[in-house]
Tab-separated table of C-alpha atoms and ligand atoms in Angstrom:
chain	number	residue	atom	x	y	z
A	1324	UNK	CA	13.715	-24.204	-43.454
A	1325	UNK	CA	13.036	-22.525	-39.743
A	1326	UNK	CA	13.453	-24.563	-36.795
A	1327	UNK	CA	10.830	-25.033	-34.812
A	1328	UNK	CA	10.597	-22.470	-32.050
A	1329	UNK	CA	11.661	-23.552	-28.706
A	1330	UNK	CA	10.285	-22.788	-25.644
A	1331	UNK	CA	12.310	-19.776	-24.145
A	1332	UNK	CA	14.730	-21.043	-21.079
A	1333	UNK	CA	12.960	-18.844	-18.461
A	1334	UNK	CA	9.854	-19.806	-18.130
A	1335	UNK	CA	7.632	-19.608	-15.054
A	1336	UNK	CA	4.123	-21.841	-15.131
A	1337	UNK	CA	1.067	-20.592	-13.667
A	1338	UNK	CA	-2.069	-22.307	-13.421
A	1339	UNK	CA	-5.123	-19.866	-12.979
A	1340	UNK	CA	-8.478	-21.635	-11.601
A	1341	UNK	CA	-11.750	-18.920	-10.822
A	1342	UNK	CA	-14.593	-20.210	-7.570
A	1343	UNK	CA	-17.868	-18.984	-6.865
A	1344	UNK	CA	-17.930	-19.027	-3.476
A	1345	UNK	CA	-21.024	-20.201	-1.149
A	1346	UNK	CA	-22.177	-16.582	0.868
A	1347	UNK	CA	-21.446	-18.645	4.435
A	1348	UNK	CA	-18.089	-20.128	3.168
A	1349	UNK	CA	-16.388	-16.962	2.533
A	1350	UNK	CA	-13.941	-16.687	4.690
A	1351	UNK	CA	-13.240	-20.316	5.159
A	1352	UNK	CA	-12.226	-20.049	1.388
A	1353	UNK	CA	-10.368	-17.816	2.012
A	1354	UNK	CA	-8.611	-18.869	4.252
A	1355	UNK	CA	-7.710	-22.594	2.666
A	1356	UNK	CA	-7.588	-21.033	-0.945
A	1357	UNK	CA	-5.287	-17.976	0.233
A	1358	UNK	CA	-0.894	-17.690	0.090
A	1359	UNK	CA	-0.686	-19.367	3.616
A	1360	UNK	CA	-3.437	-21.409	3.292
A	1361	UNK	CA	-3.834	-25.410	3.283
A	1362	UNK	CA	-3.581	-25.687	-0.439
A	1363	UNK	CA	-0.210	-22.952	-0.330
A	1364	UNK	CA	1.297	-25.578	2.368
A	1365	UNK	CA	0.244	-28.603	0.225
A	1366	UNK	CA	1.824	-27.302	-3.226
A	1367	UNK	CA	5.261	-26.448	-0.471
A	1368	UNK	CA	5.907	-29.826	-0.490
A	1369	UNK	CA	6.644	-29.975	-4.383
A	1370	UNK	CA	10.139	-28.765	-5.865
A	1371	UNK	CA	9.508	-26.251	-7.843
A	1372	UNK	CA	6.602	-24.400	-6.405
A	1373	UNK	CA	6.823	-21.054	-5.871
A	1374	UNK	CA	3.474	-19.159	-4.386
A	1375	UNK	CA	-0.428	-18.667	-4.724
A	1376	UNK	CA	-2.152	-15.797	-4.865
A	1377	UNK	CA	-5.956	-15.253	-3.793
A	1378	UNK	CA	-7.549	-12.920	-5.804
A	1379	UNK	CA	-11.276	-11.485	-5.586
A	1380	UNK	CA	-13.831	-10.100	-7.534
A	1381	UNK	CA	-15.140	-6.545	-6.451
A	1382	UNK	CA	-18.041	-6.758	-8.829
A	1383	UNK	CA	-19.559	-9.927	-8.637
A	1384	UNK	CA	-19.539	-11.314	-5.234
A	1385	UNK	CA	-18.444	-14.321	-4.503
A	1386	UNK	CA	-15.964	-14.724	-7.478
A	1387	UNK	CA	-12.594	-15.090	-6.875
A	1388	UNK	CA	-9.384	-16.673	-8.696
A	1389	UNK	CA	-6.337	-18.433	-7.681
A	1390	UNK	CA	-3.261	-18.039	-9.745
A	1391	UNK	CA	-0.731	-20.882	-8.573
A	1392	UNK	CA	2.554	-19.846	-9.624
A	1393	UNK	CA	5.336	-23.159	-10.406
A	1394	UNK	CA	8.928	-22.864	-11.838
A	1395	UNK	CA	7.590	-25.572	-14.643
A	1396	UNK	CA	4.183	-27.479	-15.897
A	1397	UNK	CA	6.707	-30.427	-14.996
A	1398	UNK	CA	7.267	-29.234	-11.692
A	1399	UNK	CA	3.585	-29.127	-11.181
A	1400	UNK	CA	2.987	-32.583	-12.453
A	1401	UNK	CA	5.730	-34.135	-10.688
A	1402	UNK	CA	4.398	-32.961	-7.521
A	1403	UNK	CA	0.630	-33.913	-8.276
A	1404	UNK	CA	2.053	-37.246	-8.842
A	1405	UNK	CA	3.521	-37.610	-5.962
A	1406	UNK	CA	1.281	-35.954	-3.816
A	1407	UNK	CA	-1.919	-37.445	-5.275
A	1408	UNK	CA	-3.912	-38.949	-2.467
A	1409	UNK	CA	-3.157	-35.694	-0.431
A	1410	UNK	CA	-4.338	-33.522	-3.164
A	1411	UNK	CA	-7.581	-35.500	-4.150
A	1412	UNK	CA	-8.631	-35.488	0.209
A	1413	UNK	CA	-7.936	-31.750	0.015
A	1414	UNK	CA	-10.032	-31.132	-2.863
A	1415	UNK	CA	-12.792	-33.190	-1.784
A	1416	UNK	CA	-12.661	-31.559	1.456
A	1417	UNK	CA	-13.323	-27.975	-0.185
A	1418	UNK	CA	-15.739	-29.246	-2.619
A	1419	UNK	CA	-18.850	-28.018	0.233
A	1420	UNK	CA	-17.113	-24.119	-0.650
A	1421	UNK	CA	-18.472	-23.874	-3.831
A	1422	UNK	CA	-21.146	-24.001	-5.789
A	1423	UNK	CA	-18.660	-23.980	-9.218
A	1424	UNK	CA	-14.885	-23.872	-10.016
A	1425	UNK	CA	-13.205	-24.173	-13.151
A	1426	UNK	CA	-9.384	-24.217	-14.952
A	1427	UNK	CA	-9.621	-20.640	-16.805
A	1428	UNK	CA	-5.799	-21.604	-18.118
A	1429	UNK	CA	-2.735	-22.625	-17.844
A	1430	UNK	CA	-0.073	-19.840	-18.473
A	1431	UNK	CA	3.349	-19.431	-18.959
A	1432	UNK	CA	5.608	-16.296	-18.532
A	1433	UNK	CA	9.286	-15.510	-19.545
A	1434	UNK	CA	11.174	-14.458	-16.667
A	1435	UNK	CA	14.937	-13.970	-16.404
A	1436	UNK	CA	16.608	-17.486	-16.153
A	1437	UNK	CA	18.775	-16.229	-12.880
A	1438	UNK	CA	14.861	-16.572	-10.977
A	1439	UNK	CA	14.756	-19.765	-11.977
A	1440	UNK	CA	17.767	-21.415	-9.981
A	1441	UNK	CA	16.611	-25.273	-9.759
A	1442	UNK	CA	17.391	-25.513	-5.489
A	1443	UNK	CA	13.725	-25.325	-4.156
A	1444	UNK	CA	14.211	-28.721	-2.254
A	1445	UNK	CA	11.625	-30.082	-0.027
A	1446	UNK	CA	13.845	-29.831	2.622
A	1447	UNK	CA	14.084	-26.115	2.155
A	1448	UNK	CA	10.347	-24.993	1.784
A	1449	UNK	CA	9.928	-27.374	4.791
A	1450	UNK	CA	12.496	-25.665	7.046
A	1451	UNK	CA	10.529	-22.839	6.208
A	1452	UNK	CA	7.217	-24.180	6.482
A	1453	UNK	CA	8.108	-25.034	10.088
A	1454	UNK	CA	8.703	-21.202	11.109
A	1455	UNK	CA	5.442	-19.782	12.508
A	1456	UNK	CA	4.755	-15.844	11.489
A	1457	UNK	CA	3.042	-13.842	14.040
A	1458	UNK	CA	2.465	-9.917	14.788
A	1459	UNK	CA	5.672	-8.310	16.032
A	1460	UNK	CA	5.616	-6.943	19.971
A	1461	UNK	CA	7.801	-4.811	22.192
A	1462	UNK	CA	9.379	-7.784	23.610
A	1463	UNK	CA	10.359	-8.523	19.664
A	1464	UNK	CA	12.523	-5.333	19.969
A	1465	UNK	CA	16.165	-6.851	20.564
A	1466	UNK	CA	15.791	-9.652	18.292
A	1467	UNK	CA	14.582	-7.184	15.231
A	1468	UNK	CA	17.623	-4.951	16.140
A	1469	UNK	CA	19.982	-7.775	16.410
A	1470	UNK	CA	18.474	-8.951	12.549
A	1471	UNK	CA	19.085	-6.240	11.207
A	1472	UNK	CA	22.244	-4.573	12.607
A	1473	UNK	CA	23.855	-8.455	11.168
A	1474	UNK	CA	21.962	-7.443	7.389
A	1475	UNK	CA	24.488	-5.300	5.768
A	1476	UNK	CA	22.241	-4.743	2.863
A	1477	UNK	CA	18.952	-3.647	5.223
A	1478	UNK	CA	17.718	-0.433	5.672
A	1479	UNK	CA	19.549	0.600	8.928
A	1480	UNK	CA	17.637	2.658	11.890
A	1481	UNK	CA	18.452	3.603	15.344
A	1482	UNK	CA	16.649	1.183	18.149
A	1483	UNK	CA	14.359	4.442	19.138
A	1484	UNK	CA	12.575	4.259	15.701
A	1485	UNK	CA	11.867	0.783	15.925
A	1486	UNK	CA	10.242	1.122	19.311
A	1487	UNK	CA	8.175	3.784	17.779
A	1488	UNK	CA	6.805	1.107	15.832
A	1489	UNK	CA	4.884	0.107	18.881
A	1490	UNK	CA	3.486	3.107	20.438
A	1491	UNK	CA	-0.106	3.541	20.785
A	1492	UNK	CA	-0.259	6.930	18.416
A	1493	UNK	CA	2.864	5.142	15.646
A	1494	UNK	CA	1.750	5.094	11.975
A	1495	UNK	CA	-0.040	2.111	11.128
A	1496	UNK	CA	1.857	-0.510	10.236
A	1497	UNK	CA	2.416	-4.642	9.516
A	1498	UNK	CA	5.366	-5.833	11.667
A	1499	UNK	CA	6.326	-9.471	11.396
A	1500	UNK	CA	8.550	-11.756	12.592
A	1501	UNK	CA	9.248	-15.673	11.826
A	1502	UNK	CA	10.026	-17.716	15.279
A	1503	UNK	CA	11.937	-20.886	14.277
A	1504	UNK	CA	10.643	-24.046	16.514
A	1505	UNK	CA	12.543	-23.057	19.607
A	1506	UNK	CA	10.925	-19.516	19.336
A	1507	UNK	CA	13.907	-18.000	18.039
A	1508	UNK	CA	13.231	-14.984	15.581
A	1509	UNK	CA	14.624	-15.257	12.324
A	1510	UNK	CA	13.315	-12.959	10.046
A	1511	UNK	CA	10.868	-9.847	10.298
A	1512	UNK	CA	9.597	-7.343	7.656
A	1513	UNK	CA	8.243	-3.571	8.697
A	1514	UNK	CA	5.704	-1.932	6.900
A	1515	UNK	CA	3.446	1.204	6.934
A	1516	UNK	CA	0.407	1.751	5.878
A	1517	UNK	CA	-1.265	4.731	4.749
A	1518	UNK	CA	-4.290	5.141	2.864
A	1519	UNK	CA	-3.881	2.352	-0.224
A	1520	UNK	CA	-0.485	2.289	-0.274
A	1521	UNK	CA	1.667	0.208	1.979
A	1522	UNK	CA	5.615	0.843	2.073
A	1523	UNK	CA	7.607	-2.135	3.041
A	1524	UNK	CA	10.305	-0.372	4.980
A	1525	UNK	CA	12.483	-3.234	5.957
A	1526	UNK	CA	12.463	-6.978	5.376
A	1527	UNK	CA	15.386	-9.276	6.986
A	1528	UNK	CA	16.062	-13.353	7.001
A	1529	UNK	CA	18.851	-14.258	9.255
A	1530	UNK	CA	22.154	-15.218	7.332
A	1531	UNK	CA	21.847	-18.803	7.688
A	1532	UNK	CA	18.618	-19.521	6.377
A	1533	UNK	CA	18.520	-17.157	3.804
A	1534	UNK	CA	17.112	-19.074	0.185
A	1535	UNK	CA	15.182	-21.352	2.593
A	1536	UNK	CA	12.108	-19.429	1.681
A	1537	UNK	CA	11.677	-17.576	4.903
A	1538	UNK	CA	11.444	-14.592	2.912
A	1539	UNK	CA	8.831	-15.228	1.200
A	1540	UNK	CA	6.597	-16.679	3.858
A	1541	UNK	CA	7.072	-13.153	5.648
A	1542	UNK	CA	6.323	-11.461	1.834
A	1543	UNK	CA	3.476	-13.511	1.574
A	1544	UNK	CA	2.272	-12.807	5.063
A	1545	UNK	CA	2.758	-8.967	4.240
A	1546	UNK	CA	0.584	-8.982	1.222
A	1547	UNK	CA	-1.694	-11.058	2.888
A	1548	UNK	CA	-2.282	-8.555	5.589
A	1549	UNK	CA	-1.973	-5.308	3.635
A	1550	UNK	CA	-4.701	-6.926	1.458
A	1551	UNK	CA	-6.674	-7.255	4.250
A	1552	UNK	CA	-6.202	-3.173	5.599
A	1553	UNK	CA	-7.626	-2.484	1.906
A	1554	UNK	CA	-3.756	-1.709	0.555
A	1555	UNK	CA	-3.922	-1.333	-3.435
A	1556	UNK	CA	-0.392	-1.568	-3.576
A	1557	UNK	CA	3.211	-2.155	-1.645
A	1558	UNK	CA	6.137	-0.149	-3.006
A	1559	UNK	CA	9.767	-0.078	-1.921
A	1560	UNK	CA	12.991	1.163	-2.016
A	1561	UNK	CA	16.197	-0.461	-2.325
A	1562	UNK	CA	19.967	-0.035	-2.979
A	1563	UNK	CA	20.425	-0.526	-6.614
A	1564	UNK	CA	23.770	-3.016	-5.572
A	1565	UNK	CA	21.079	-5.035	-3.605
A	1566	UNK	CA	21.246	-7.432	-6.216
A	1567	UNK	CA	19.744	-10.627	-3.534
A	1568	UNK	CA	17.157	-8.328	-2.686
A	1569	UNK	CA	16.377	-6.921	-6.494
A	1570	UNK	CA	15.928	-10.827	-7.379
A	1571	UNK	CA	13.710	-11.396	-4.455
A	1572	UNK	CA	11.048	-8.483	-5.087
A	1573	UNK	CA	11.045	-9.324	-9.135
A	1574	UNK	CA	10.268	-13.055	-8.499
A	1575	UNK	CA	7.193	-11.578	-6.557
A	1576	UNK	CA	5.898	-9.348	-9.495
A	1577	UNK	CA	7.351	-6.141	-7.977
A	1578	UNK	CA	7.844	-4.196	-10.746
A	1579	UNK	CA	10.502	-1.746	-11.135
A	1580	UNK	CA	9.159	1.785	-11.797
A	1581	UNK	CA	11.886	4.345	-10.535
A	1582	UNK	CA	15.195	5.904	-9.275
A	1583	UNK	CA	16.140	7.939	-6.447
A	1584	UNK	CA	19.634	9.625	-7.580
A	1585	UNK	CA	22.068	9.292	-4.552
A	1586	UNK	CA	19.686	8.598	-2.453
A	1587	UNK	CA	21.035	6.505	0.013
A	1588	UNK	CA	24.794	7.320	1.424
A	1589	UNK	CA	27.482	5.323	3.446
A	1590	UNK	CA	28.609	4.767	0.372
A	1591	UNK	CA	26.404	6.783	-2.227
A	1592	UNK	CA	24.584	5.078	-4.359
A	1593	UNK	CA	20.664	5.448	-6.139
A	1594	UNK	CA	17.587	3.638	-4.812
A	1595	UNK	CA	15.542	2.018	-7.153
A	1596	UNK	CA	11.739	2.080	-6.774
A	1597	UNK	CA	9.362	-1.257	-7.131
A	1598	UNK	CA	5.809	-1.259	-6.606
A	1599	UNK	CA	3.894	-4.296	-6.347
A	1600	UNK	CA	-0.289	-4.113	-7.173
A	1601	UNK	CA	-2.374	-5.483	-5.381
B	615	COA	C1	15.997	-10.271	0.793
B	615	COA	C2	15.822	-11.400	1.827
B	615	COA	C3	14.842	-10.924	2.906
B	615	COA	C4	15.264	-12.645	1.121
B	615	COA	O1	15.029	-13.628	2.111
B	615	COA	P1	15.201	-15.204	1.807
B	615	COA	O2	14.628	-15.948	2.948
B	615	COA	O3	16.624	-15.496	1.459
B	615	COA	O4	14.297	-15.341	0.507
B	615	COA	P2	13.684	-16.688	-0.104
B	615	COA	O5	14.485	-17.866	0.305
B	615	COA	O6	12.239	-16.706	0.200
B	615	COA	O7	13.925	-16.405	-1.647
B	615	COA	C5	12.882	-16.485	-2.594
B	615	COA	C6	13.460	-16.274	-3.955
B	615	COA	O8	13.968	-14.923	-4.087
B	615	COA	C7	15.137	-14.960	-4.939
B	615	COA	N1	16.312	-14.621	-4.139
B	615	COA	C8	16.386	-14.447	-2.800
B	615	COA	N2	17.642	-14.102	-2.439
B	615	COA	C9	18.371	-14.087	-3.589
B	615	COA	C10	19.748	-13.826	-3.873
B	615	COA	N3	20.618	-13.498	-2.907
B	615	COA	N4	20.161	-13.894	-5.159
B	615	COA	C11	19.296	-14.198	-6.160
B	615	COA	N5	17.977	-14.479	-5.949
B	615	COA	C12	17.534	-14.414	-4.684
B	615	COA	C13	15.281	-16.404	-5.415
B	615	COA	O9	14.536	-16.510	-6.618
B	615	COA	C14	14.622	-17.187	-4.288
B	615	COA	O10	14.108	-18.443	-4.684
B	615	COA	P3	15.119	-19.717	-4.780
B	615	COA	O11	15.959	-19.722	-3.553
B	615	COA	O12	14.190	-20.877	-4.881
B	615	COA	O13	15.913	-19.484	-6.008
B	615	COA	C15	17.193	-11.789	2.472
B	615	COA	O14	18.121	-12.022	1.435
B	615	COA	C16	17.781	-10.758	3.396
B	615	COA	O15	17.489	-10.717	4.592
B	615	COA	N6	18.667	-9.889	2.876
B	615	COA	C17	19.361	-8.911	3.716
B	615	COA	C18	18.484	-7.768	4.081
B	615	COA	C19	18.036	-6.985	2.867
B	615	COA	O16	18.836	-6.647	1.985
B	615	COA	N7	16.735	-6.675	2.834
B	615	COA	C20	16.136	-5.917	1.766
B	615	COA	C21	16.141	-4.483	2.135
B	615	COA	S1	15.386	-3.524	0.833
């Protein structure tokens, strides 16, 4: 006789919920419902949570869906448990939003078990949580430099094109940073924008707090934005050795879609191409 299937070690839990949304409450929903919003900062505080995405309908308006993304259902329980009171005032709070919501599913996806390291610890997300993520400026300029010229593994370029960045006829672009409480910058991500694509040319999280989840505030913020400038989709391109980075993009959904032979040198080696849709 068989055994009984078992659930495959790498799973990732997603819970997908859809809104209609009142006309006047639009962009209040948006921004509560949305990956930096109050419900994203709620869900930080359980282990095991790992993003939100804010998705809307372009046909009907009003519509939208949230896909909350958890390393386990248990992970997701344990933290409603705990966090109870907190999420039933939130909830009640957004229930003037709406006219309707409703649980389209709960959803599970097999993901490679490396992604799903158990370390999220509310310490962590809240060290992160802390960090506040605002448009780069000029006056940014020696602490991006500084990041990156300590990231071994970033994409390396001289101060001049960074300061480009900044000029009143540059590319368009997103440029973010991450200021830690004292205002120190600890992480920034560059990227340009043209027509529906947006190419994340750099991303950097200061040594010491890297796997605090600084990363992925400044990814979140990223999407968030391009989103918001009408991107379709971010794509990328990074050392195939990178393997920190390689985990990073997966555990975000980019997917990976291409090689540049020898593209990079100092030492030679191929980029690999990810492209996340939006
Ligand atoms: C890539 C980088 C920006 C990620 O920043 P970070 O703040 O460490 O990322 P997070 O803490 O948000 O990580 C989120 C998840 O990505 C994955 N991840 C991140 N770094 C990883 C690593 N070194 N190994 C394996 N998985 C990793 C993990 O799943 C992690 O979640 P977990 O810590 O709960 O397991 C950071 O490692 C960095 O600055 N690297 C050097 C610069 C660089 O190479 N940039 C990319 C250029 S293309």
């Amino acid at each position: 006789m068989r055994n009984k299937p078992t659930k495959p070690p790498g799973c990732h839990f997603s819970a997908v919920w859809e809104f209609c949304v009142r006309t006047d409450r639009r962009r209040a929903f948006e921004k509560i419902y949305g990956p930096e919003g109050d419900w994203a900062r709620l869900f930080s505080r359980g282990d095991g949570y790992i993003r939100t995405e804010l998705i809307r309908d372009p046909k009907t308006t009003g519509r939208y869906v949230t896909v909350d993304f958890w390393k386990s259902r248990q992970a997701f329980e344990r933290f409603k448990k705990q966090n109870l009171v907190a999420y039933k005032a939130l909830d009640k709070k957004c229930k003037s939003l709406t006219t309707s919501e409703g649980l389209i599913g709960e959803f599970e996806k097999q993901v490679p078990p490396d992604l799903l390291r158990v370390g999220a610890t509310t310490s962590k997300t809240d060290l992160a949580a802390k960090h506040v993520i605002r448009q780069a400026t000029l006056a940014d300029l020696p602490a991006i430099v500084g990041l990156e010229r300590e990231a071994v593994s970033a994409a390396h370029w001289n101060e001049t094109a960074y300061r480009d960045i900044f000029k009143q006829d540059a590319p368009a672009r997103i440029a973010l940073v991450s200021n830690d409480q004292n205002g120190a910058t600890q992480g920034f991500v560059v990227a340009r924008l043209n027509g529906q694509a947006c190419e994340l040319e750099n991303i950097v999280v200061v040594n010491s707090t890297r796997r605090h989840g600084m990363g992925s505030r400044l990814l979140q913020a990223l999407i968030a934005d391009a989103r918001k400038q009408r991107a379709a989709r971010i794509f990328l391109e990074v050392r195939q050795s990178n393997a920190g980075a390689r985990a990073f993009y997966e555990k975000f959904g980019f997917a990976l879609g291409g090689r540049r032979k020898s593209y990079y040198s100092n030492p030679v080696e191929d980029a690999l191409l990810y492209t996340l849709m939006l």
